[in-house]
Short mmCIF file of C-alpha atoms in Angstrom, two decimals:
data_model
loop_
_atom_site.label_atom_id
_atom_site.label_comp_id
_atom_site.label_asym_id
_atom_site.label_seq_id
_atom_site.Cartn_x
_atom_site.Cartn_y
_atom_site.Cartn_z
CA MET W 5 -17.59 -12.37 -13.98
CA THR W 6 -20.01 -13.29 -11.18
CA THR W 7 -21.27 -16.80 -11.09
CA THR W 8 -24.78 -17.63 -10.94
CA GLU W 9 -24.46 -19.02 -7.51
CA SER W 10 -23.16 -15.85 -5.90
CA ARG W 11 -26.01 -13.84 -7.59
CA THR W 12 -28.56 -15.69 -5.60
CA ALA W 13 -30.42 -13.80 -2.72
CA PRO W 14 -28.85 -14.20 0.85
CA ASP W 15 -30.39 -16.58 3.14
CA THR W 16 -32.54 -15.41 5.91
CA ASP W 17 -30.45 -13.87 8.72
CA GLY W 18 -29.55 -16.50 11.28
CA PRO W 19 -29.48 -16.03 14.96
CA ASP W 20 -26.05 -14.45 14.74
CA GLY W 21 -26.12 -12.36 11.63
CA PRO W 22 -26.61 -12.48 7.82
CA VAL W 23 -25.77 -15.34 5.65
CA VAL W 24 -24.34 -14.80 2.17
CA ARG W 25 -23.47 -17.69 -0.31
CA THR W 26 -20.13 -17.45 -1.88
CA ALA W 27 -18.58 -19.68 -4.72
CA SER W 28 -16.83 -21.77 -2.10
CA GLY W 29 -19.68 -22.01 0.48
CA ALA W 30 -22.03 -19.97 2.77
CA VAL W 31 -20.66 -17.65 5.54
CA ARG W 32 -22.46 -16.01 8.30
CA GLY W 33 -21.33 -12.48 9.39
CA LEU W 34 -22.42 -10.05 12.06
CA ARG W 35 -24.46 -6.89 12.24
CA GLU W 36 -22.30 -4.18 13.73
CA GLN W 37 -23.50 -0.55 13.87
CA GLY W 38 -25.69 -0.68 10.99
CA LEU W 39 -23.31 -2.82 8.80
CA SER W 40 -23.11 -6.43 7.90
CA VAL W 41 -19.35 -7.52 8.44
CA PHE W 42 -17.79 -10.63 7.37
CA ARG W 43 -14.19 -11.62 8.44
CA GLY W 44 -11.77 -14.10 7.53
CA ILE W 45 -13.25 -15.61 4.40
CA PRO W 46 -10.79 -17.64 2.46
CA PHE W 47 -9.98 -16.37 -1.02
CA ALA W 48 -7.19 -18.95 -1.71
CA ALA W 49 -5.87 -22.19 -0.28
CA PRO W 50 -3.35 -21.85 2.66
CA PRO W 51 0.14 -21.32 0.96
CA VAL W 52 1.75 -24.03 3.00
CA GLY W 53 3.31 -27.45 2.28
CA PRO W 54 3.72 -28.09 -1.39
CA ASP W 55 1.92 -24.71 -2.18
CA ARG W 56 4.49 -22.70 -0.17
CA PHE W 57 6.23 -20.15 -2.25
CA GLN W 58 4.04 -20.88 -5.29
CA ALA W 59 1.16 -18.97 -6.78
CA PRO W 60 -2.19 -18.90 -4.91
CA ARG W 61 -4.45 -21.75 -5.54
CA PRO W 62 -8.30 -21.69 -5.21
CA PRO W 63 -9.84 -21.94 -1.87
CA ARG W 64 -11.14 -25.31 -0.60
CA PRO W 65 -14.89 -25.44 -0.60
CA TRP W 66 -16.71 -26.05 2.54
CA ASP W 67 -20.14 -27.58 3.59
CA GLY W 68 -22.83 -25.87 5.83
CA VAL W 69 -22.41 -22.29 6.93
CA ARG W 70 -19.09 -20.93 7.90
CA GLU W 71 -18.86 -18.33 10.76
CA ALA W 72 -17.14 -15.25 9.35
CA TYR W 73 -16.68 -13.49 12.81
CA ALA W 74 -13.01 -13.09 13.15
CA PHE W 75 -10.06 -11.87 11.02
CA GLY W 76 -7.85 -14.55 9.59
CA PRO W 77 -4.33 -15.16 11.00
CA PRO W 78 -1.94 -12.46 9.62
CA PRO W 79 0.80 -13.79 7.26
CA PRO W 80 4.34 -14.37 8.78
CA GLN W 81 5.95 -11.14 9.38
CA GLU W 82 8.50 -9.09 11.34
CA ALA W 83 7.54 -7.19 14.29
CA GLY W 84 7.74 -3.68 12.31
CA LEU W 85 7.46 -0.02 12.96
CA LEU W 86 4.54 -0.46 15.74
CA SER W 87 5.95 -3.57 17.40
CA ARG W 88 3.54 -5.86 16.03
CA ALA W 89 5.12 -8.84 17.82
CA LYS W 90 1.80 -9.39 19.38
CA LEU W 91 -0.33 -10.11 16.32
CA PRO W 92 -3.90 -11.44 16.68
CA ALA W 93 -3.55 -15.07 17.88
CA ALA W 94 -6.13 -16.44 15.08
CA PRO W 95 -5.29 -20.27 14.82
CA GLY W 96 -4.24 -22.15 11.64
CA ASP W 97 -2.47 -21.45 8.48
CA GLU W 98 -5.26 -19.59 6.33
CA TRP W 99 -3.31 -16.47 5.86
CA LEU W 100 -5.18 -15.63 2.72
CA THR W 101 -8.56 -14.26 3.71
CA VAL W 102 -10.79 -11.42 2.81
CA ASN W 103 -13.05 -9.13 4.95
CA VAL W 104 -16.19 -7.37 3.76
CA TRP W 105 -18.19 -4.40 5.36
CA THR W 106 -21.46 -3.89 3.62
CA PRO W 107 -24.62 -1.71 4.55
CA ASP W 108 -26.75 -4.67 3.24
CA PRO W 109 -25.76 -7.97 1.35
CA ASP W 110 -28.53 -7.37 -1.14
CA PRO W 111 -27.32 -8.66 -4.63
CA SER W 112 -29.57 -5.98 -6.29
CA ALA W 113 -27.97 -3.04 -4.44
CA ALA W 114 -24.92 -2.58 -6.99
CA ARG W 115 -22.85 -0.45 -4.67
CA PRO W 116 -19.42 0.70 -5.39
CA VAL W 117 -16.66 -1.49 -3.98
CA MET W 118 -13.48 -0.33 -2.45
CA VAL W 119 -10.70 -2.69 -1.90
CA TRP W 120 -7.97 -1.90 0.55
CA LEU W 121 -4.17 -2.92 0.31
CA TYR W 122 -2.32 -2.40 3.45
CA GLY W 123 1.22 -0.94 3.60
CA GLY W 124 4.29 -2.00 5.79
CA ALA W 125 7.47 -1.91 3.73
CA PHE W 126 6.36 -5.26 1.92
CA LYS W 127 7.20 -6.98 5.28
CA VAL W 128 4.42 -6.15 7.88
CA GLY W 129 0.85 -5.62 8.04
CA HIS W 130 -2.51 -7.43 7.75
CA GLY W 131 -5.99 -6.64 6.70
CA GLY W 132 -7.35 -6.86 10.30
CA GLN W 133 -5.32 -4.15 11.89
CA PRO W 134 -7.55 -1.59 13.92
CA GLY W 135 -6.23 1.24 12.06
CA TYR W 136 -8.05 -0.19 8.91
CA ASP W 137 -11.47 -0.49 10.44
CA ALA W 138 -13.56 0.17 7.47
CA GLN W 139 -16.76 1.07 9.01
CA HIS W 140 -16.74 4.69 8.64
CA LEU W 141 -15.85 4.62 5.03
CA ALA W 142 -18.69 2.00 4.33
CA ARG W 143 -21.15 4.07 5.88
CA GLU W 144 -19.82 7.59 4.54
CA GLY W 145 -19.93 6.21 0.91
CA ASP W 146 -22.79 3.98 1.10
CA ALA W 147 -20.26 1.37 -0.36
CA VAL W 148 -19.11 -2.09 0.16
CA LEU W 149 -15.39 -2.21 1.65
CA VAL W 150 -13.09 -5.07 1.30
CA SER W 151 -9.72 -5.86 2.86
CA PHE W 152 -7.49 -8.87 2.79
CA ASN W 153 -4.13 -10.48 3.59
CA TYR W 154 -1.36 -11.06 1.26
CA ARG W 155 1.94 -12.76 1.68
CA LEU W 156 4.84 -10.55 2.92
CA GLY W 157 8.74 -10.55 3.13
CA MET W 158 10.33 -13.80 2.68
CA GLU W 159 6.99 -15.60 1.87
CA GLY W 160 5.60 -13.14 -0.58
CA PHE W 161 8.49 -10.93 -2.16
CA ALA W 162 11.93 -12.54 -1.97
CA HIS W 163 13.02 -13.80 -5.25
CA TRP W 164 13.84 -17.59 -4.76
CA THR W 165 14.87 -20.05 -7.44
CA GLY W 166 12.00 -22.44 -8.12
CA ALA W 167 9.33 -19.92 -7.16
CA PRO W 168 7.42 -17.47 -9.09
CA ALA W 169 8.40 -13.75 -8.30
CA ASN W 170 6.10 -11.32 -6.69
CA ARG W 171 3.97 -13.96 -4.81
CA GLY W 172 2.31 -11.15 -2.76
CA LEU W 173 1.16 -9.39 -5.95
CA LEU W 174 -0.21 -12.73 -7.18
CA ASP W 175 -2.17 -13.12 -3.94
CA GLN W 176 -3.62 -9.66 -4.56
CA VAL W 177 -4.94 -10.65 -8.09
CA ALA W 178 -6.33 -13.80 -6.53
CA ALA W 179 -8.09 -11.51 -4.16
CA LEU W 180 -9.51 -9.30 -6.70
CA GLU W 181 -10.65 -12.27 -8.63
CA TRP W 182 -12.56 -13.33 -5.49
CA VAL W 183 -14.21 -9.85 -5.49
CA GLN W 184 -15.31 -10.18 -9.19
CA GLU W 185 -16.72 -13.62 -8.54
CA ASN W 186 -18.40 -13.11 -5.23
CA ILE W 187 -19.03 -9.33 -4.28
CA THR W 188 -22.46 -9.20 -5.87
CA ALA W 189 -23.77 -11.23 -3.20
CA PHE W 190 -22.48 -8.94 -0.64
CA GLY W 191 -24.24 -5.94 -2.29
CA GLY W 192 -21.33 -4.71 -4.51
CA ASP W 193 -20.98 -4.04 -8.15
CA PRO W 194 -18.01 -5.85 -9.60
CA ALA W 195 -17.77 -3.36 -12.52
CA GLN W 196 -17.24 -0.51 -9.96
CA VAL W 197 -14.26 -1.74 -8.10
CA THR W 198 -11.81 0.73 -6.70
CA VAL W 199 -8.46 -0.41 -5.26
CA PHE W 200 -6.90 1.89 -2.61
CA GLY W 201 -3.82 1.61 -0.60
CA GLU W 202 -0.89 3.41 1.10
CA SER W 203 2.90 3.03 1.00
CA ALA W 204 3.75 -0.51 0.19
CA GLY W 205 0.08 -0.99 -0.55
CA ALA W 206 0.21 1.87 -3.00
CA GLY W 207 3.41 0.38 -4.61
CA CYS W 208 1.23 -2.75 -5.01
CA ILE W 209 -1.45 -0.91 -6.85
CA ALA W 210 1.10 0.72 -9.06
CA SER W 211 2.32 -2.84 -9.82
CA LEU W 212 -1.20 -3.90 -10.53
CA LEU W 213 -1.66 -1.05 -13.00
CA ALA W 214 1.28 -2.53 -14.86
CA MET W 215 0.27 -6.33 -14.60
CA PRO W 216 -1.41 -8.00 -17.51
CA ARG W 217 -2.89 -10.51 -15.11
CA ALA W 218 -4.63 -7.75 -13.19
CA ARG W 219 -6.32 -6.12 -16.29
CA GLY W 220 -10.08 -5.78 -15.94
CA LEU W 221 -10.20 -6.60 -12.25
CA PHE W 222 -10.74 -3.03 -11.23
CA ARG W 223 -11.89 0.28 -12.62
CA ARG W 224 -10.26 2.81 -10.30
CA ALA W 225 -7.27 3.13 -8.33
CA ILE W 226 -6.18 5.48 -5.38
CA ALA W 227 -2.53 5.31 -4.53
CA GLN W 228 -1.30 6.86 -1.47
CA SER W 229 2.43 7.59 -1.21
CA VAL W 230 3.84 5.47 -3.90
CA PRO W 231 7.26 4.14 -3.19
CA GLY W 232 9.71 4.38 -6.01
CA THR W 233 11.77 1.33 -4.76
CA PHE W 234 11.29 -1.56 -7.49
CA PHE W 235 13.95 -4.19 -7.81
CA SER W 236 15.64 -5.48 -10.81
CA ALA W 237 15.71 -9.32 -11.02
CA ASP W 238 19.47 -9.37 -10.49
CA LEU W 239 19.30 -7.07 -7.33
CA ALA W 240 16.34 -9.30 -5.95
CA ARG W 241 18.26 -12.45 -6.58
CA ASP W 242 21.36 -11.11 -4.79
CA ILE W 243 19.32 -9.96 -1.81
CA ALA W 244 17.46 -13.30 -1.56
CA THR W 245 20.78 -15.12 -1.42
CA ALA W 246 21.75 -12.96 1.45
CA LEU W 247 18.26 -13.54 3.10
CA ALA W 248 18.53 -17.35 2.77
CA ALA W 249 22.10 -17.24 4.21
CA GLU W 250 20.79 -15.51 7.31
CA ALA W 251 18.33 -18.41 7.65
CA GLY W 252 21.11 -20.94 6.86
CA SER W 253 19.76 -22.16 3.59
CA PRO W 254 20.31 -22.02 -0.11
CA PRO W 255 17.98 -19.60 -2.00
CA ALA W 256 15.70 -22.15 -3.37
CA ALA W 257 12.06 -22.59 -2.64
CA ALA W 258 12.49 -26.32 -2.26
CA ASP W 259 15.08 -25.89 0.59
CA LEU W 260 13.30 -22.97 2.35
CA ALA W 261 9.77 -24.59 2.40
CA ALA W 262 10.94 -26.93 4.86
CA LEU W 263 11.85 -24.12 7.45
CA ASP W 264 9.53 -22.70 10.06
CA PRO W 265 8.10 -19.16 8.82
CA ARG W 266 9.35 -17.59 12.08
CA ARG W 267 12.92 -18.60 11.25
CA LEU W 268 12.35 -16.77 7.83
CA THR W 269 11.01 -13.49 9.48
CA GLU W 270 13.89 -13.59 11.94
CA ALA W 271 16.28 -13.77 9.04
CA GLY W 272 14.63 -10.81 7.31
CA THR W 273 15.00 -8.74 10.43
CA ALA W 274 18.54 -9.76 10.87
CA LEU W 275 19.47 -8.71 7.41
CA GLY W 276 17.81 -5.46 7.71
CA THR W 277 20.21 -4.47 10.39
CA LYS W 278 23.36 -5.32 8.13
CA MET W 279 22.13 -3.82 4.79
CA LEU W 280 24.41 -1.02 4.93
CA ARG W 281 27.45 -3.19 4.72
CA HIS W 282 26.20 -3.99 1.22
CA THR W 283 26.13 -0.50 -0.09
CA GLY W 284 28.75 -1.28 -2.61
CA ARG W 285 26.38 -4.00 -4.32
CA TRP W 286 22.89 -2.80 -3.48
CA GLY W 287 23.37 0.86 -3.61
CA GLN W 288 20.32 3.14 -2.99
CA VAL W 289 18.45 0.40 -1.18
CA ALA W 290 20.99 -0.56 1.20
CA PRO W 291 20.34 2.28 3.80
CA THR W 292 16.48 1.68 3.74
CA ALA W 293 16.87 -1.60 5.81
CA VAL W 294 14.01 -3.02 3.69
CA PRO W 295 15.04 -5.99 1.51
CA PHE W 296 11.84 -6.34 -0.19
CA ALA W 297 9.97 -4.72 -2.98
CA PRO W 298 8.02 -5.69 -6.18
CA VAL W 299 10.55 -7.29 -8.70
CA VAL W 300 10.48 -6.31 -12.39
CA ASP W 301 10.85 -9.88 -13.54
CA GLY W 302 9.75 -9.40 -17.10
CA GLU W 303 6.79 -11.69 -16.54
CA ILE W 304 4.47 -11.17 -13.82
CA LEU W 305 5.63 -7.56 -13.60
CA PRO W 306 6.95 -6.86 -16.99
CA THR W 307 8.16 -3.35 -16.41
CA THR W 308 7.97 -0.53 -13.95
CA PRO W 309 4.67 1.23 -13.37
CA TRP W 310 5.90 4.27 -14.76
CA ALA W 311 7.00 2.82 -18.03
CA ALA W 312 3.82 0.74 -18.35
CA LEU W 313 1.57 3.80 -17.63
CA ALA W 314 3.27 5.91 -20.12
CA SER W 315 2.73 3.33 -22.81
CA GLY W 316 -0.78 3.29 -21.95
CA ALA W 317 -1.15 0.09 -20.14
CA ALA W 318 -3.79 1.68 -17.59
CA ARG W 319 -5.35 4.18 -19.85
CA ASP W 320 -8.90 2.73 -19.17
CA VAL W 321 -8.33 3.01 -15.37
CA ASP W 322 -9.07 6.19 -13.24
CA LEU W 323 -6.20 7.08 -11.12
CA LEU W 324 -6.10 9.22 -7.97
CA VAL W 325 -2.54 9.56 -6.58
CA GLY W 326 -0.81 11.71 -4.10
CA HIS W 327 1.68 11.93 -1.20
CA ASN W 328 2.42 13.73 2.18
CA ARG W 329 4.52 16.90 2.30
CA ASP W 330 7.03 15.54 4.94
CA GLU W 331 6.92 11.94 4.40
CA PHE W 332 10.46 10.99 5.69
CA ARG W 333 10.14 12.83 9.09
CA LEU W 334 8.23 9.78 10.40
CA PHE W 335 11.36 7.57 9.84
CA MET W 336 13.70 10.35 11.29
CA VAL W 337 11.66 10.68 14.43
CA MET W 338 11.18 7.02 15.07
CA GLY W 339 14.87 6.31 14.19
CA GLY W 340 16.07 8.98 16.61
CA LEU W 341 17.71 11.00 13.90
CA SER W 342 16.27 14.43 14.62
CA ASP W 343 18.92 17.05 15.60
CA LYS W 344 21.62 14.52 14.70
CA ILE W 345 22.21 15.12 10.77
CA THR W 346 25.56 16.56 9.94
CA ASP W 347 26.35 18.42 6.90
CA GLU W 348 28.62 15.69 5.80
CA THR W 349 25.62 13.15 6.30
CA ALA W 350 23.35 15.29 4.32
CA ALA W 351 25.83 15.66 1.50
CA GLY W 352 26.42 11.99 1.31
CA THR W 353 22.71 11.49 1.24
CA LEU W 354 22.11 14.11 -1.36
CA ARG W 355 24.78 12.41 -3.73
CA LEU W 356 23.28 9.02 -3.15
CA TYR W 357 19.70 9.79 -3.88
CA ALA W 358 19.37 13.16 -5.77
CA PRO W 359 19.39 12.82 -9.64
CA GLY W 360 22.96 13.20 -10.86
CA GLY W 361 24.93 12.71 -7.80
CA GLN W 362 27.12 15.80 -7.05
CA ALA W 363 24.81 17.72 -9.55
CA GLY W 364 21.83 16.89 -7.74
CA GLU W 365 23.28 17.85 -4.50
CA ALA W 366 24.11 21.19 -6.04
CA ALA W 367 20.42 21.51 -7.42
CA TYR W 368 18.96 20.76 -3.99
CA ARG W 369 21.06 23.29 -2.29
CA ALA W 370 20.28 25.87 -4.90
CA ALA W 371 16.68 25.13 -4.76
CA PHE W 372 16.33 25.28 -0.89
CA PRO W 373 18.77 27.79 0.25
CA GLU W 374 17.41 28.23 3.67
CA ALA W 375 17.39 24.43 4.49
CA ASP W 376 19.79 23.14 7.04
CA ALA W 377 21.55 19.86 6.95
CA GLU W 378 18.54 18.04 8.48
CA GLY W 379 16.03 19.84 6.04
CA LEU W 380 17.92 18.76 3.05
CA PHE W 381 18.44 15.06 4.42
CA GLU W 382 14.75 14.88 4.86
CA ARG W 383 13.69 16.76 1.75
CA VAL W 384 15.75 14.41 -0.62
CA GLN W 385 14.60 11.33 0.89
CA THR W 386 10.95 12.37 1.00
CA ASP W 387 11.19 13.21 -2.68
CA TRP W 388 13.16 10.05 -3.79
CA LEU W 389 11.01 7.54 -1.77
CA PHE W 390 7.48 8.83 -2.09
CA GLY W 391 6.90 12.20 -3.41
CA GLN W 392 8.25 12.29 -6.89
CA PRO W 393 7.36 8.47 -7.65
CA SER W 394 3.81 9.64 -6.87
CA LEU W 395 3.89 12.62 -8.97
CA ARG W 396 5.58 10.94 -11.82
CA LEU W 397 2.97 8.15 -11.83
CA ALA W 398 0.21 10.71 -12.52
CA GLU W 399 2.27 12.26 -15.36
CA ALA W 400 3.05 8.89 -16.82
CA GLN W 401 -0.76 7.99 -16.73
CA ARG W 402 -1.39 11.25 -18.59
CA THR W 403 1.30 10.48 -21.20
CA GLY W 404 -0.21 7.12 -21.75
CA GLY W 405 -3.61 8.63 -22.58
CA GLY W 406 -5.27 8.27 -19.17
CA ARG W 407 -6.73 10.44 -16.41
CA ALA W 408 -5.10 11.31 -13.10
CA HIS W 409 -6.10 13.56 -10.03
CA VAL W 410 -3.39 14.50 -7.76
CA TYR W 411 -3.32 15.52 -3.93
CA GLU W 412 -0.66 16.56 -1.42
CA LEU W 413 -1.34 16.37 2.42
CA THR W 414 0.13 19.33 3.99
CA TRP W 415 -1.68 19.52 7.28
CA PRO W 416 0.83 18.67 10.08
CA ALA W 417 0.20 16.03 12.52
CA PRO W 418 -0.70 17.29 16.27
CA SER W 419 1.80 14.60 17.68
CA THR W 420 3.82 15.63 20.70
CA ILE W 421 6.66 13.02 19.94
CA GLY W 422 8.68 15.12 17.58
CA ARG W 423 8.55 17.44 14.49
CA LEU W 424 6.49 15.05 12.31
CA GLY W 425 4.56 17.41 10.15
CA ALA W 426 2.70 16.03 7.39
CA CYS W 427 4.58 12.79 7.62
CA HIS W 428 4.31 9.33 6.16
CA GLY W 429 1.12 7.46 7.29
CA LEU W 430 -0.71 10.50 8.54
CA ASP W 431 -3.32 9.93 5.64
CA ILE W 432 -4.39 6.62 7.25
CA PRO W 433 -6.17 7.63 10.38
CA LEU W 434 -7.63 10.70 8.67
CA LEU W 435 -9.05 8.51 5.81
CA PHE W 436 -10.45 5.70 8.09
CA GLY W 437 -11.42 7.83 11.10
CA THR W 438 -9.15 5.64 13.31
CA PHE W 439 -7.36 8.15 15.40
CA GLY W 440 -6.48 5.91 18.48
CA ALA W 441 -5.29 2.77 16.57
CA ASP W 442 -1.97 1.83 15.22
CA LEU W 443 -0.19 4.85 13.90
CA GLY W 444 -3.08 7.09 14.84
CA GLY W 445 -2.15 6.60 18.45
CA LEU W 446 1.23 8.09 17.98
CA LEU W 447 0.11 10.97 15.51
CA PHE W 448 -2.90 12.11 17.64
CA PRO W 449 -2.42 12.77 21.41
CA ASP W 450 -4.42 10.36 23.38
CA GLY W 451 -5.69 9.02 20.22
CA LYS W 452 -8.28 11.90 19.83
CA PRO W 453 -8.66 14.23 16.74
CA THR W 454 -8.73 17.85 16.88
CA PRO W 455 -11.62 19.58 15.36
CA GLU W 456 -9.47 20.37 12.41
CA ALA W 457 -8.59 16.79 12.15
CA GLU W 458 -12.26 15.88 12.12
CA ARG W 459 -13.05 18.29 9.32
CA LEU W 460 -10.17 17.05 7.24
CA SER W 461 -11.05 13.50 7.78
CA SER W 462 -14.56 14.20 6.66
CA PHE W 463 -13.32 15.81 3.68
CA ILE W 464 -11.03 13.05 2.54
CA GLN W 465 -13.58 10.35 3.46
CA SER W 466 -16.14 12.21 1.06
CA ALA W 467 -13.64 12.77 -1.75
CA TRP W 468 -12.29 9.22 -1.76
CA THR W 469 -15.75 7.65 -1.70
CA ALA W 470 -17.07 9.98 -4.33
CA TYR W 471 -14.13 8.97 -6.51
CA ALA W 472 -14.94 5.33 -5.99
CA ARG W 473 -18.65 6.17 -7.10
CA THR W 474 -18.14 8.54 -9.94
CA GLY W 475 -14.39 8.93 -10.95
CA ASP W 476 -14.49 12.58 -9.75
CA PRO W 477 -13.02 13.47 -6.33
CA GLY W 478 -14.16 17.11 -6.48
CA TRP W 479 -10.96 18.89 -8.09
CA PRO W 480 -9.64 19.12 -11.69
CA VAL W 481 -7.83 16.39 -13.44
CA TYR W 482 -4.10 16.88 -13.47
CA ASP W 483 -2.31 18.44 -16.40
CA THR W 484 1.23 19.40 -17.11
CA GLU W 485 0.33 23.14 -17.78
CA GLU W 486 -1.45 24.51 -14.66
CA ARG W 487 -0.57 21.37 -12.47
CA LEU W 488 -3.42 21.71 -10.10
CA VAL W 489 -3.56 19.40 -7.21
CA GLN W 490 -5.88 19.15 -4.21
CA VAL W 491 -3.83 20.48 -1.24
CA LEU W 492 -5.15 18.72 1.99
CA ASP W 493 -4.75 21.22 4.76
CA ALA W 494 -7.01 22.79 7.51
CA GLU W 495 -8.73 24.45 4.79
CA PRO W 496 -8.49 22.27 1.66
CA VAL W 497 -7.69 24.36 -1.50
CA VAL W 498 -6.93 23.58 -5.17
CA ALA W 499 -3.68 25.09 -6.18
CA PRO W 500 -0.61 24.41 -8.42
CA TYR W 501 1.55 21.48 -7.08
CA PRO W 502 3.29 22.84 -3.76
CA GLN W 503 6.72 20.91 -4.36
CA GLU W 504 7.51 22.82 -7.65
CA GLU W 505 11.32 23.12 -6.77
CA SER W 506 11.43 19.34 -6.29
CA ARG W 507 9.55 18.63 -9.25
CA ARG W 508 11.95 20.62 -11.41
CA ILE W 509 14.82 18.74 -10.04
CA TRP W 510 13.46 15.30 -10.67
CA GLU W 511 11.87 16.15 -14.13
CA GLY W 512 12.64 13.61 -16.75
CA TYR W 513 14.22 11.20 -14.07
CA ASP W 514 13.57 7.52 -14.97
CA PHE W 515 12.46 5.55 -11.95
CA ALA W 516 14.08 2.51 -13.44
CA PRO W 517 14.36 -0.82 -11.54
CA LEU W 518 16.99 -0.60 -8.68
CA PRO W 519 20.27 -2.26 -10.19
CA LEU W 520 22.82 -4.70 -8.73
CA LEU W 521 26.02 -2.91 -8.66
CA ARG W 522 28.95 -4.77 -9.88
#
């Protein structure tokens, strides 16, 4: 609920921008291109010292007016796909901060609220990345946009002894509680909150849909490219033991808390290069080089999102979910794998990831007779990692009595760095209109959109913001008879789900927590 304090009218604009009173203290933002923007507002106390590796605690109140001009410091993290070694040099340890873009901080405005959760393999990313500049969406949808930081990697997702699992998810719950308590003062309606996110961010949203602690904190959810990689508690503990060994420590929070965060991120990077050695124990996760994921611990995350939604856990939440046609091509191009996949490699990959092992390999070869080794290698990993988990989440929501809308992005990136097609992450610059930032700079030559890209971007922005306002993105609800989805291409059309061959192969597959192999 929103406090009486946060419902009070904003103070008169100061010399540098509008002032809004939150439950923890007053903040001053900036007026930028017709919006009021507030950056770096703490939603929780710094998770350091005795609070390190623990659930987030309430933010420390402050006196006077705090300047909310700059993004808070990113949480400790690895360099990542886009070489984020040079992160913004914000001082301090206030990793858990929130940012707000609003047309007008008028408590009576009651605008829809959209809360962004960034992706990055659960180990990189922050709310202040240029690619997530929310100004276009805030203006397009006349909405209040929110982004925030949550703990990553060793700090947020490694399963330590003496620490709660899924601390990154608990940070997200704390941020959404902050939204409920404070967003009215920024002109938002706490009863009209939509969470949206991509990749790991979509995996977090799927988790929030399944978490009892998150119920009632949002009304709608948009999940873009949901990963199917959720860890069992046994697998997560085994990986955590290996992570701690890389850092020269037992896998216990009390021991690890004394180590510099940089030492832990270095340990995460080091283990990522060695994960293939653990295929016999870690199975499908070993080739991913990603040792982090939400943990189905039976408490914070009681079960997988697919099982939770099928049982009706989120039937009162509207869901929009989808994926890109060629998700895995990004990782192939960035990893230098294009034109290097042999039939032997493709066969091994099909047996590892397709349902049923050898039977799955045969099913893929029969369903895609014209595909070469590289095409099969890419197709099965696109399906296993993002495509079919996303579709099955919509089907689980329908089974549980809820509503879901589905999309597939098929428009190919105009990039000149390789055959990327409609690859992973292409939806981000299209959604935010940030064609020259982060991944957009790789997908769009010189960071400039083509006319087709501009039209498609406008379509996506309108659909997403309309959904946040009304629950209707402009196309039919998904069902298991017609299976109609919005195909996002140069000319967007509503059509039956395009990847019917893949859907049939994966029909009935249980996206269970990834196990520890004995």
